[in-house]
Coordinates of C-alpha atoms and ligand atoms in Angstrom, one line a residue:
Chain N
X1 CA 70.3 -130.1 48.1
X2 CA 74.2 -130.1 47.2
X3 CA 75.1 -127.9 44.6
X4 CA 76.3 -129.3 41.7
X5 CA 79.6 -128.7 39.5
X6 CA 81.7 -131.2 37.0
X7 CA 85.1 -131.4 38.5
X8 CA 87.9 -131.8 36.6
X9 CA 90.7 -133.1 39.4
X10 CA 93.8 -133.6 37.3
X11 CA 97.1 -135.3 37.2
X12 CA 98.4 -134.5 40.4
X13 CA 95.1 -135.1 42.2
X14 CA 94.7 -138.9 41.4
X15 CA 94.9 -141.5 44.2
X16 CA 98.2 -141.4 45.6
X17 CA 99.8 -138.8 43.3
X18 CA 101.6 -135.6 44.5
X19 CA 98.8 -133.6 45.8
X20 CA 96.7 -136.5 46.8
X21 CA 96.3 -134.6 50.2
X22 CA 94.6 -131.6 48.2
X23 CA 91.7 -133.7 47.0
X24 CA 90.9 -135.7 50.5
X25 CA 90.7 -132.2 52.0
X26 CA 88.5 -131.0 49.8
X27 CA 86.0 -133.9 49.6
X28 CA 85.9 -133.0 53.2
X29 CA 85.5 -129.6 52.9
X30 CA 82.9 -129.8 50.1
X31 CA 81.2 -132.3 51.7
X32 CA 80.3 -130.1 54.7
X33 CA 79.5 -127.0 52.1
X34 CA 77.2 -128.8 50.5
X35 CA 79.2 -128.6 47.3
X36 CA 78.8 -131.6 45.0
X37 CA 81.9 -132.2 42.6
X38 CA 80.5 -134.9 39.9
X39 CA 83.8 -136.2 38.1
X40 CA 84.6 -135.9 34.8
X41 CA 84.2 -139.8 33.8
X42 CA 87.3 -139.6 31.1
X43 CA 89.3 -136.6 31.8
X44 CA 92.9 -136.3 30.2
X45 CA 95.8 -134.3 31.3
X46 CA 95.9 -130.7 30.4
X47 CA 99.9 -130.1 29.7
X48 CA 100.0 -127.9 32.7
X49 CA 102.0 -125.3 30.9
X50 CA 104.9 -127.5 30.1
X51 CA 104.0 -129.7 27.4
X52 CA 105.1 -127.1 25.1
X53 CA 108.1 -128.6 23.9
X54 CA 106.1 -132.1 22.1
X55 CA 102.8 -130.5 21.7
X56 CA 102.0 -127.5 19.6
X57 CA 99.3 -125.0 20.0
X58 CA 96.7 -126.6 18.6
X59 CA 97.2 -130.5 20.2
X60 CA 97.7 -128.5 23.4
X61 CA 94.4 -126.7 23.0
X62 CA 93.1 -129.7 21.9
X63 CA 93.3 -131.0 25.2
X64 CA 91.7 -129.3 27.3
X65 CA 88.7 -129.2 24.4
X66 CA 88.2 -132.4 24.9
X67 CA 87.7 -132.3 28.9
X68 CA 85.3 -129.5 28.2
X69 CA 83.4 -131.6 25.0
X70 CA 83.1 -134.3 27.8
X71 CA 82.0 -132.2 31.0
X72 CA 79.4 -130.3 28.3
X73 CA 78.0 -134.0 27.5
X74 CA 78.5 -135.8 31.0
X75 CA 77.1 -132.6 33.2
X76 CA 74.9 -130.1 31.0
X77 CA 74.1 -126.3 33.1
X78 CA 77.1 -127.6 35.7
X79 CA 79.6 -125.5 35.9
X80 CA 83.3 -127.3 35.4
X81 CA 85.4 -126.3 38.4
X82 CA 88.6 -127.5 39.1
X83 CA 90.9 -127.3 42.4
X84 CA 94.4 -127.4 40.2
X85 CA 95.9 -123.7 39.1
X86 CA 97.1 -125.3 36.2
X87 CA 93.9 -127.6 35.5
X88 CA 92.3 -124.4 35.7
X89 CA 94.4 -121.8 34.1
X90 CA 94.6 -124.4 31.1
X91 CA 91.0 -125.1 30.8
X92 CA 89.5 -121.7 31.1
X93 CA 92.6 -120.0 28.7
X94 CA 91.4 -123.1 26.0
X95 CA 87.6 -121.9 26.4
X96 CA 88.2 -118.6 26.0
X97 CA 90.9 -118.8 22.9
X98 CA 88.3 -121.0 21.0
X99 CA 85.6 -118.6 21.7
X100 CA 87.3 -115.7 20.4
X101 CA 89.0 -117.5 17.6
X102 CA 86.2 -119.4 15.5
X103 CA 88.7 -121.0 13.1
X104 CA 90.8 -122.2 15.8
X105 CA 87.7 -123.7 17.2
X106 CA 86.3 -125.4 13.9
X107 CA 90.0 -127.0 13.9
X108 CA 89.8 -128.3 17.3
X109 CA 86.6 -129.9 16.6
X110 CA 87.8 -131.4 13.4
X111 CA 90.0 -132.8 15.4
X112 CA 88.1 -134.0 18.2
X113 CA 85.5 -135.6 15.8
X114 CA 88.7 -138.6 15.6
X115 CA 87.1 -139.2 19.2
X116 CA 83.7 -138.7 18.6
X117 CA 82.9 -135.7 20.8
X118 CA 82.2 -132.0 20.0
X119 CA 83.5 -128.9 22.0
X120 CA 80.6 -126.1 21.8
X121 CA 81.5 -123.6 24.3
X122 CA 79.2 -123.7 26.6
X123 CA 81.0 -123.8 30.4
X124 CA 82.0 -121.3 32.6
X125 CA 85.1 -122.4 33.7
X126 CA 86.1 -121.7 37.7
X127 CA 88.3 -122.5 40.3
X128 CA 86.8 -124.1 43.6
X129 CA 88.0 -121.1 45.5
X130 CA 85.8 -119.2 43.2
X131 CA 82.9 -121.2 44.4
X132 CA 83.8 -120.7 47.9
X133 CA 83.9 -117.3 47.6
X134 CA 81.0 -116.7 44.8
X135 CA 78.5 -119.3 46.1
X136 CA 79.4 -120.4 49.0
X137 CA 80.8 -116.8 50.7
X138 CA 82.8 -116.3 53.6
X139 CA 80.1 -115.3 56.2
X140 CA 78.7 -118.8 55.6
X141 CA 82.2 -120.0 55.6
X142 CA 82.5 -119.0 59.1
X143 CA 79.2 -120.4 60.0
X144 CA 80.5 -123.9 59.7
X145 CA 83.8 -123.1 61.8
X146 CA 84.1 -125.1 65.1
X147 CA 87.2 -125.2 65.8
X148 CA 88.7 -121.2 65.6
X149 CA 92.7 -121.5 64.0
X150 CA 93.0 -119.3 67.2
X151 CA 96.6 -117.7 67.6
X152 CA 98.7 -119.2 64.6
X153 CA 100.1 -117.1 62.2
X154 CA 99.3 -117.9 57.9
X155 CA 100.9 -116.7 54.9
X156 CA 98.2 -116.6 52.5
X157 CA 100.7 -117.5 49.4
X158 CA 98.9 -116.7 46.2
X159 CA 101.5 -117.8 43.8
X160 CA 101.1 -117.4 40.0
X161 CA 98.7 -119.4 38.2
X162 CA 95.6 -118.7 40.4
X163 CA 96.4 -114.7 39.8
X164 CA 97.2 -114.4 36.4
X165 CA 96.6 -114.1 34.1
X166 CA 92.8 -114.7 34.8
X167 CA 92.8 -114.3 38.4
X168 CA 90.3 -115.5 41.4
X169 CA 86.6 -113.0 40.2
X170 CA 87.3 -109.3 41.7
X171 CA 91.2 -109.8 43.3
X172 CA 93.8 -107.8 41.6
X173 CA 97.3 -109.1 40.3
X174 CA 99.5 -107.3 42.9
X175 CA 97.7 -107.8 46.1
X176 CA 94.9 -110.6 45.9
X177 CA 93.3 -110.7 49.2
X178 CA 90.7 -113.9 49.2
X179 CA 93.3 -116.4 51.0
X180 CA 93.9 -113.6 53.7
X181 CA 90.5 -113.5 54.0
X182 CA 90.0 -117.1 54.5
X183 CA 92.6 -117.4 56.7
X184 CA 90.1 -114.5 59.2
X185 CA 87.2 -116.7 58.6
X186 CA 88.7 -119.7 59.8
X187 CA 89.8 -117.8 63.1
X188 CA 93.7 -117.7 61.7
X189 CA 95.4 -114.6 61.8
X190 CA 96.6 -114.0 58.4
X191 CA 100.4 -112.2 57.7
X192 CA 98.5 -109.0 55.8
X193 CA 101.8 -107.6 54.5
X194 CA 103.7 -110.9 53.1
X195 CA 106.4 -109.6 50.4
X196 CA 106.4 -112.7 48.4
X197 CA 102.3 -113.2 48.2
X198 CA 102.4 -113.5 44.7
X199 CA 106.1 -114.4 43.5
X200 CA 107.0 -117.4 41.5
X201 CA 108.1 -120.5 43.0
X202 CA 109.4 -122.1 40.0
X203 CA 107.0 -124.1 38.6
X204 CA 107.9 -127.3 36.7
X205 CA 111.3 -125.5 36.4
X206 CA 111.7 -126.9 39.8
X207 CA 112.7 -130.6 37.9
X208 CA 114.8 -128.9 35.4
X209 CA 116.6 -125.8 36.6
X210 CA 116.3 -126.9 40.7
X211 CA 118.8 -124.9 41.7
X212 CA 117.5 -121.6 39.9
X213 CA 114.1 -122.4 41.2
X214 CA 115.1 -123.3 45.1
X215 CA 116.3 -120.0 45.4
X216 CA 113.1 -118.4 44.4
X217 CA 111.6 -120.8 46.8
X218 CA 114.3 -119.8 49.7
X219 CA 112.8 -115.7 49.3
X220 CA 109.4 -117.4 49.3
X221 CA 109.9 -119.0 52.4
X222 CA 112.3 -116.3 54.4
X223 CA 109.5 -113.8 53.5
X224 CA 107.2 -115.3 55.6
X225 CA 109.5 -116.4 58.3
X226 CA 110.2 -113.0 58.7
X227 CA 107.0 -111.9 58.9
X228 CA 106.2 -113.9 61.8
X229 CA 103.8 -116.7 59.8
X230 CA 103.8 -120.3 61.0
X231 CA 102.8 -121.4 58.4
X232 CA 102.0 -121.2 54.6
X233 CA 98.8 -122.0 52.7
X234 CA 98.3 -122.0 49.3
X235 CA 95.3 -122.7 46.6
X236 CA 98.3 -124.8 44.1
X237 CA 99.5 -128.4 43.9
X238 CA 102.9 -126.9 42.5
X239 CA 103.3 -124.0 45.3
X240 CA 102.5 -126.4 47.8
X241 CA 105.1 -129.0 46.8
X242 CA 107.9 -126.9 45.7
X243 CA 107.2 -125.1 48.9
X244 CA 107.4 -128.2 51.3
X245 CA 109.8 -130.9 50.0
X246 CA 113.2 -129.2 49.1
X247 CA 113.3 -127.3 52.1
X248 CA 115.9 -129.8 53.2
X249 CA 118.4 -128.9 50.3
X250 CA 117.3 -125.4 50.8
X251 CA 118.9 -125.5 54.1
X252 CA 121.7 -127.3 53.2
X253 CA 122.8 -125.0 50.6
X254 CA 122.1 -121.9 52.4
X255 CA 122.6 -122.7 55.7
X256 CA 119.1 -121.5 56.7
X257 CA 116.7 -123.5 59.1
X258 CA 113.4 -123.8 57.6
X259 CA 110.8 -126.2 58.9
X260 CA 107.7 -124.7 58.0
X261 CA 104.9 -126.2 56.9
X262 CA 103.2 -125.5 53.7
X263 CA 99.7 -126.6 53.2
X264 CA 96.1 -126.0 51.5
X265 CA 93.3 -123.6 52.1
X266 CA 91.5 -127.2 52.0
X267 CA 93.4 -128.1 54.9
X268 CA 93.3 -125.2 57.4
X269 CA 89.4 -125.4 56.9
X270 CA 88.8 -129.1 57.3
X271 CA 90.6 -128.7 60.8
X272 CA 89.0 -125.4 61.7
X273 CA 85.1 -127.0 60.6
X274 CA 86.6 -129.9 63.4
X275 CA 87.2 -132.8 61.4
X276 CA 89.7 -135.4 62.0
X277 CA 94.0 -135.4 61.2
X278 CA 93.0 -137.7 58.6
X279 CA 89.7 -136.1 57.5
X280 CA 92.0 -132.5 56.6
X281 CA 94.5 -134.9 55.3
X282 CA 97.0 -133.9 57.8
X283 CA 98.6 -137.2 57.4
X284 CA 99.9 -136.0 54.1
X285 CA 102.4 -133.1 55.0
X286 CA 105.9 -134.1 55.0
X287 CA 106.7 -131.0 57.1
X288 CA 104.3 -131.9 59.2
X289 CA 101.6 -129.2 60.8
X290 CA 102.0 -129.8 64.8
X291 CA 99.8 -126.7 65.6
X292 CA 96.9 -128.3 63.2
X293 CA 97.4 -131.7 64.6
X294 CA 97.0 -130.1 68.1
X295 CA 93.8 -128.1 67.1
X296 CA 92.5 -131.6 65.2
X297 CA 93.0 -133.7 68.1
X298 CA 91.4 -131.6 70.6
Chain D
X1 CA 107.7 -124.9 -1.4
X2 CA 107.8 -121.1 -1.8
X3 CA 110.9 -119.6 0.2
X4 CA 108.7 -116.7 0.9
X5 CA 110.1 -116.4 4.7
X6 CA 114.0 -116.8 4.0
X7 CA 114.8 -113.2 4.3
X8 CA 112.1 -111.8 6.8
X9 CA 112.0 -113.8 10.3
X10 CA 109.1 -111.4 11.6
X11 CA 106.8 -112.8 8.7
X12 CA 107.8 -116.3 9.7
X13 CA 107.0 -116.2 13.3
X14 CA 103.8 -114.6 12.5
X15 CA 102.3 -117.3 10.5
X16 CA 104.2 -120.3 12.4
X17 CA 104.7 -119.3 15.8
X18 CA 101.9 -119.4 18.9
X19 CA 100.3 -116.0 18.9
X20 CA 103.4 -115.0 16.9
X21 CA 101.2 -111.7 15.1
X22 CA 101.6 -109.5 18.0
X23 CA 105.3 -109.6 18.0
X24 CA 105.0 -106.1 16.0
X25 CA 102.8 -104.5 18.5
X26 CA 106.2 -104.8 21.1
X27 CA 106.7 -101.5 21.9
X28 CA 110.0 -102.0 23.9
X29 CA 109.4 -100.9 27.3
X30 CA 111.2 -103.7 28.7
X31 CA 108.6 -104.7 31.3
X32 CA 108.5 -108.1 30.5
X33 CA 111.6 -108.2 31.3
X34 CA 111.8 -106.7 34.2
X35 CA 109.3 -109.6 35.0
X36 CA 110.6 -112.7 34.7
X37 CA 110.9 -114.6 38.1
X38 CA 114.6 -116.1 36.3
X39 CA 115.3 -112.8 34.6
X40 CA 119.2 -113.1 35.0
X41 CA 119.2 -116.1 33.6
X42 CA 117.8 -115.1 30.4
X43 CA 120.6 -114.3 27.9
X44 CA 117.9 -112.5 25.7
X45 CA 114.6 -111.7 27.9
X46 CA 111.5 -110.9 26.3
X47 CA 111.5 -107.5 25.4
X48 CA 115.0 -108.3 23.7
X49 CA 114.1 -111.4 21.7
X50 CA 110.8 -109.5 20.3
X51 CA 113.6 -106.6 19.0
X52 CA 115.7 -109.5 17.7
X53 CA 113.1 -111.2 15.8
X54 CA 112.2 -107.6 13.9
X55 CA 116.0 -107.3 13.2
X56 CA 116.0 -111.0 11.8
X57 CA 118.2 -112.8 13.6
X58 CA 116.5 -115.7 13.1
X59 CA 119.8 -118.4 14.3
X60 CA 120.3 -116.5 17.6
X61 CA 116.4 -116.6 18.8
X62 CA 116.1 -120.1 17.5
X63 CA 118.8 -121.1 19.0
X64 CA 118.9 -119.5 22.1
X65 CA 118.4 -120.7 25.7
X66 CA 116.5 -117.7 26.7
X67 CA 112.8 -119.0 26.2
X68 CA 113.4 -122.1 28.2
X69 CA 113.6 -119.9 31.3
X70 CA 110.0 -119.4 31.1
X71 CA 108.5 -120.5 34.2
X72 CA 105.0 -119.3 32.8
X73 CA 104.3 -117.3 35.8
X74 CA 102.0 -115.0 33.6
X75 CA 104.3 -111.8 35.2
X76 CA 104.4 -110.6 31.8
X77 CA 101.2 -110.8 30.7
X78 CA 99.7 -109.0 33.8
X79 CA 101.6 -105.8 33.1
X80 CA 102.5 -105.5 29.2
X81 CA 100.8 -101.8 27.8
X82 CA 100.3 -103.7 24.9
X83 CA 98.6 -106.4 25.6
X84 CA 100.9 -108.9 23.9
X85 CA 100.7 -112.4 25.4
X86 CA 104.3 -113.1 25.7
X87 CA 104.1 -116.7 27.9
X88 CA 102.4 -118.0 24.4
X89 CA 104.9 -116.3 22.4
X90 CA 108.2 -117.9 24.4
X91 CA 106.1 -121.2 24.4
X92 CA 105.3 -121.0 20.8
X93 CA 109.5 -119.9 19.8
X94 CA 110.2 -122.7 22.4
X95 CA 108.1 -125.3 20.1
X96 CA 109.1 -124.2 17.0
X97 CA 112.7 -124.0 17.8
X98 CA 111.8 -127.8 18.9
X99 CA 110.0 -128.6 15.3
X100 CA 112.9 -127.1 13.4
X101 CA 115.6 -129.2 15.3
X102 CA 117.2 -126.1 16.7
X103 CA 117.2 -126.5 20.4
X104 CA 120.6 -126.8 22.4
X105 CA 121.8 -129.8 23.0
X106 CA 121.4 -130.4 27.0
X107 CA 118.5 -128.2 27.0
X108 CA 117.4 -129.6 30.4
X109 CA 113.8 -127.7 30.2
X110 CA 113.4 -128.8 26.6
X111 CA 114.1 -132.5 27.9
X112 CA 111.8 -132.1 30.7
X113 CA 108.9 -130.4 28.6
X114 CA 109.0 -133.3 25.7
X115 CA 109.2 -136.1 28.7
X116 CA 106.1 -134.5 30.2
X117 CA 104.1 -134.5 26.9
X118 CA 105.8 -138.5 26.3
X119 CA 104.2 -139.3 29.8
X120 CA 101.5 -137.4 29.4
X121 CA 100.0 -138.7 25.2
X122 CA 101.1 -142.2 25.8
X123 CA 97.8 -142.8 28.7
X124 CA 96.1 -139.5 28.1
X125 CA 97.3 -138.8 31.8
X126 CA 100.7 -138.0 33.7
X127 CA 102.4 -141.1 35.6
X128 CA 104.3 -139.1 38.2
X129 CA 106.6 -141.5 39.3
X130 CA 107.8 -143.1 35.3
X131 CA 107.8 -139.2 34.8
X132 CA 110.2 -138.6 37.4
X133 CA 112.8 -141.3 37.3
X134 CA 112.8 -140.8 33.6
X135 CA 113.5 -137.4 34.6
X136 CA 116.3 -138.7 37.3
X137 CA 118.2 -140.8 34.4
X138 CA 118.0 -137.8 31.8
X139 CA 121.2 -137.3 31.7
X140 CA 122.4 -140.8 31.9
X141 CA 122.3 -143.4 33.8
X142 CA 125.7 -142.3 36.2
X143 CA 123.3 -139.0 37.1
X144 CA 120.6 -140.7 37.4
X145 CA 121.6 -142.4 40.0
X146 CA 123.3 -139.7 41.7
X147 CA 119.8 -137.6 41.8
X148 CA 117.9 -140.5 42.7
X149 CA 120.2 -141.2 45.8
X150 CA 119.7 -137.3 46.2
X151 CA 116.4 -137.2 46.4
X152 CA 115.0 -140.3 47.9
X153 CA 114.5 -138.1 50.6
X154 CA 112.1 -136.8 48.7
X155 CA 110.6 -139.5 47.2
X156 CA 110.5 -141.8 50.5
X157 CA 108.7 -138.6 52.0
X158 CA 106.1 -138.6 49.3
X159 CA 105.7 -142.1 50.0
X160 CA 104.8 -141.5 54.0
X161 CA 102.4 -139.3 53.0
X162 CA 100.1 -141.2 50.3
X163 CA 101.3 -138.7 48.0
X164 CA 103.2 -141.4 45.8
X165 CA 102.3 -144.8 44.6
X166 CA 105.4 -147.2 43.8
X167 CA 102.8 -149.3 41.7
X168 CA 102.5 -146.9 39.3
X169 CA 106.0 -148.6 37.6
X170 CA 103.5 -150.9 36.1
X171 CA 101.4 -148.8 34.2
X172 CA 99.0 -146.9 36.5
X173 CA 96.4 -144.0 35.8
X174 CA 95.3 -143.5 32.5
X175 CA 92.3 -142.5 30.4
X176 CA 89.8 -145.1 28.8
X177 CA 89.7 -143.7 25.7
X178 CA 93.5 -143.4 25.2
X179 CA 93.0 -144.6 21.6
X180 CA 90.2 -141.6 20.4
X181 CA 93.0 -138.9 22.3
X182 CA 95.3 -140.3 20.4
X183 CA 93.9 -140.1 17.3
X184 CA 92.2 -136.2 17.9
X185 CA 96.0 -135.1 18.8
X186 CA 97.7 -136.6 15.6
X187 CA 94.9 -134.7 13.8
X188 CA 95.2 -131.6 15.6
X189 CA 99.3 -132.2 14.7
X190 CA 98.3 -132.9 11.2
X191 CA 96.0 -129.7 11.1
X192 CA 98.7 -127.0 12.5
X193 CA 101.9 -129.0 9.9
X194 CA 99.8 -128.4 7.1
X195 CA 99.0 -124.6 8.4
X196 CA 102.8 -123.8 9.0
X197 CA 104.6 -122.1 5.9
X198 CA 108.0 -123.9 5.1
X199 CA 110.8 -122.0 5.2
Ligands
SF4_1 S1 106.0 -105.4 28.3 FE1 105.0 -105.6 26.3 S2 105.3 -103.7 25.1 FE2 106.8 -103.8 26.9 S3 108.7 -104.7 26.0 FE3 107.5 -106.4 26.9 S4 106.2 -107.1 25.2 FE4 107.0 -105.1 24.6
SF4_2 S1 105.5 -115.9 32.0 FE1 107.6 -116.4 31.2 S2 108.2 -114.7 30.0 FE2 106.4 -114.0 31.3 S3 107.4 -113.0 33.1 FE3 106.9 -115.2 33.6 S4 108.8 -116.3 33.1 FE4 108.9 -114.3 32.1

């Protein structure tokens, strides 16, 4: 039987939003895993570390309370996973702050009483790469492979919000290793010594300060050119976009030639377990990934 | 209203800011600062603005851009010897700058942030594509259209690739119970006003 977890897919995950391609690729991957992700019926947004200007702490908190009060009611003993850094970072930082803080946690639930629900604290909150690594594993991973990534070159880029302040269980801040490590499973051969594994691309200061953030993005991206990758992968919605679609004014401004595609661990292991261009969501890159396209169509 | 704060800013943003009591346990190594993914950008970085609010210059945090830089990369957090969770602390001096009215004027992240939560409380979830060209015409309408033209690219791209929904003008996504969220975020607004010591 499939194991079970509530999902939480946020914002960007919904049908047709920005990282739409993230959630087909994972239905396919989870779906071959036997990993059953049973949605959150009434989930809200979690303020993915920008709402701070309108919301305060507590509102903020609130939040995410109230996706936990409902996984804890809609999905007792599942854990609540979620495939979003920020989703995740949000959610597991609200869990924790109201455990440790009991009077911070009797005010959320006065609070969320105004919708009828409770938050009791019950959920361990992880990341679906944690259940790849933790419950799935990567022996089994590679079990399922059928099509080896044979030949092309990945930088595993880690990011921020997946690493810290929490982390993916037993990786360290400076040199998390799990996505080179997927990359190997999946036949890839990952870029071991990428400089820029866990810089910053930005964030949501990408739509505020573009030009500030574009350059982080430029060192993110000559980084792994340099190191010989064909392509990036990443675990976040926000490193994957800010990481594909300005490359354009990237080159523009600096005269530099980037083409490189930027994609999800999702996507490399749909095409490597031989599903379809459309299955691994291949269909959604703007840069689009030839070499995957080749390896999905053979 | 007592006036208990007026002459000792540490004080106040220990009772009203985000994690605000472990300002004082800064012990000025500067690798915060050292941290920041926009570090040059930062007039005051973190290390500074904790020494700034023990010296009480309360105008010149308040006021300043330097929080705003945050990209909330967690950098800081990772590394401090002390412990202090300084992405909380510039969020939380980034809000209450916003609650006092002290934020400056053309503060594009402080736009941005307060659109985002906008988009976000009005249907319980984000609306990418009302948050964006709201984003586009922030600066007026003679900008807006000048990004918008810049970045159809973009948004024609995101288009292609399933990865926006031009349907979403009319309302789109949202949560059932938008009414209840609502109501438990007034509250929770409600609960932290009353908290907050006036000044
Ligand atoms: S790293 Fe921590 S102790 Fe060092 S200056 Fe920054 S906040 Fe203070
Ligand atoms: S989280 Fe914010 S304050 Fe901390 S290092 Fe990153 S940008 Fe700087």
């Amino acid at each position: 039987m499939a194991k079970q977890y509530s999902f939480y897919p946020g914002c960007s995950s919904q049908k047709k939003a920005s990282s739409y391609n993230q959630l087909r690729s994972t239905q396919t991957i989870c779906q071959e895993l036997g990993i059953q992700l049973n949605e959150i019926s009434d989930w809200n947004c979690c303020s993915a570390s920008i709402g701070y200007c309108g919301g305060g702490e507590l509102p903020r908190l609130v939040l995410s309370a109230r996706n936990l009060a409902l996984s804890e009611k809609e999905h007792p003993g599942q854990d609540l996973v979620a495939t979003c850094a920020a989703c995740w970072l949000a959610t597991r930082e609200a869990q924790e702050r109201l455990e440790h803080d009991p009077q911070l946690k009797t005010e959320a639930n006065e609070a969320l009483k105004e919708a009828g629900l409770t938050f009791k604290g019950e959920k361990k909150v992880r990341h679906l790469v944690e259940v790849l690594i933790e419950d799935v594993g990567y022996d089994e991973i590679r079990k399922h492979v059928k099509k080896p990534l044979k030949g092309i070159k990945i930088a595993g880029y880690v990011g921020c919000q997946t690493n810290r302040p929490f982390g993916i269980v037993g990786e360290s801040f400076e040199n998390p290793v799990y996505l080179d490590k997927m990359i190997d499973a999946v036949g890839a051969e990952p870029i071991t010594n990428y400089q820029k594994k866990v810089a910053c691309c930005g964030g949501a200061l990408m739509f505020s300060e573009p030009e500030k953030s574009q350059a982080l993005v430029k060192d993110i991206l000559e980084a792994a050119h340099d190191a010989g990758a064909d392509m990036l992968v990443t675990p976040c919605p926000v490193c994957q976009m800010n990481t594909e679609v300005y490359q354009s004014f990237i080159n523009k401004k600096y005269g530099t030639n980037f083409n490189m595609p930027s994609v999800y661990y999702s996507t490399i292991m749909s095409v490597a377990f031989g599903k379809t261009a459309k299955e691994a969501a291949l269909d959604g890159q703007m840069i689009r990934a030839k070499q995957l396209e080749e390896v999905a169509a053979r | 209203m007592s006036n208990a704060y007026r002459n000792n800013f540490l004080r106040e943003v220990t009772a009203n800011v985000e994690e605000g009591e472990w300002v004082k346990m800064c012990m000025q190594c500067g690798v915060c600062s050292g941290s920041c993914p926009l570090g040059p950008h930062w007039e005051h970085p973190p290390q500074e603005i904790f020494m700034m609010i023990r010296a009480g210059k309360r105008e010149e945090v308040l006021k300043s851009n330097s929080m705003w830089y945050c990209t909330s990369c967690y950098n800081c957090i990772a590394r401090c010897p002390r412990g202090l969770p300084i992405t909380h602390i510039m969020h939380g001096l980034a809000h209450y700058a916003k609650r006092l009215g002290m934020v400056p004027q053309n503060q594009q992240t402080a736009k941005f942030a307060q659109k985002f939560w906008d988009n976000l409380t009005k249907k319980g979830r984000v609306n990418e594509l009302t948050l964006g060209l709201s984003l586009y015409f922030m600066n007026g309408f003679g900008e807006g259209v000048k990004t918008s033209l810049k970045m159809q690219g973009v948004g024609l791209g995101m288009l292609k690739t399933q990865r926006m929904d031009p349907l979403e003008i009319l309302g789109g996504h949202g949560c059932k119970d938008v009414a209840g969220l609502q109501a438990a975020l007034k509250k929770a607004r409600q609960i932290e006003e009353a908290k907050a010591v006036k000044v």
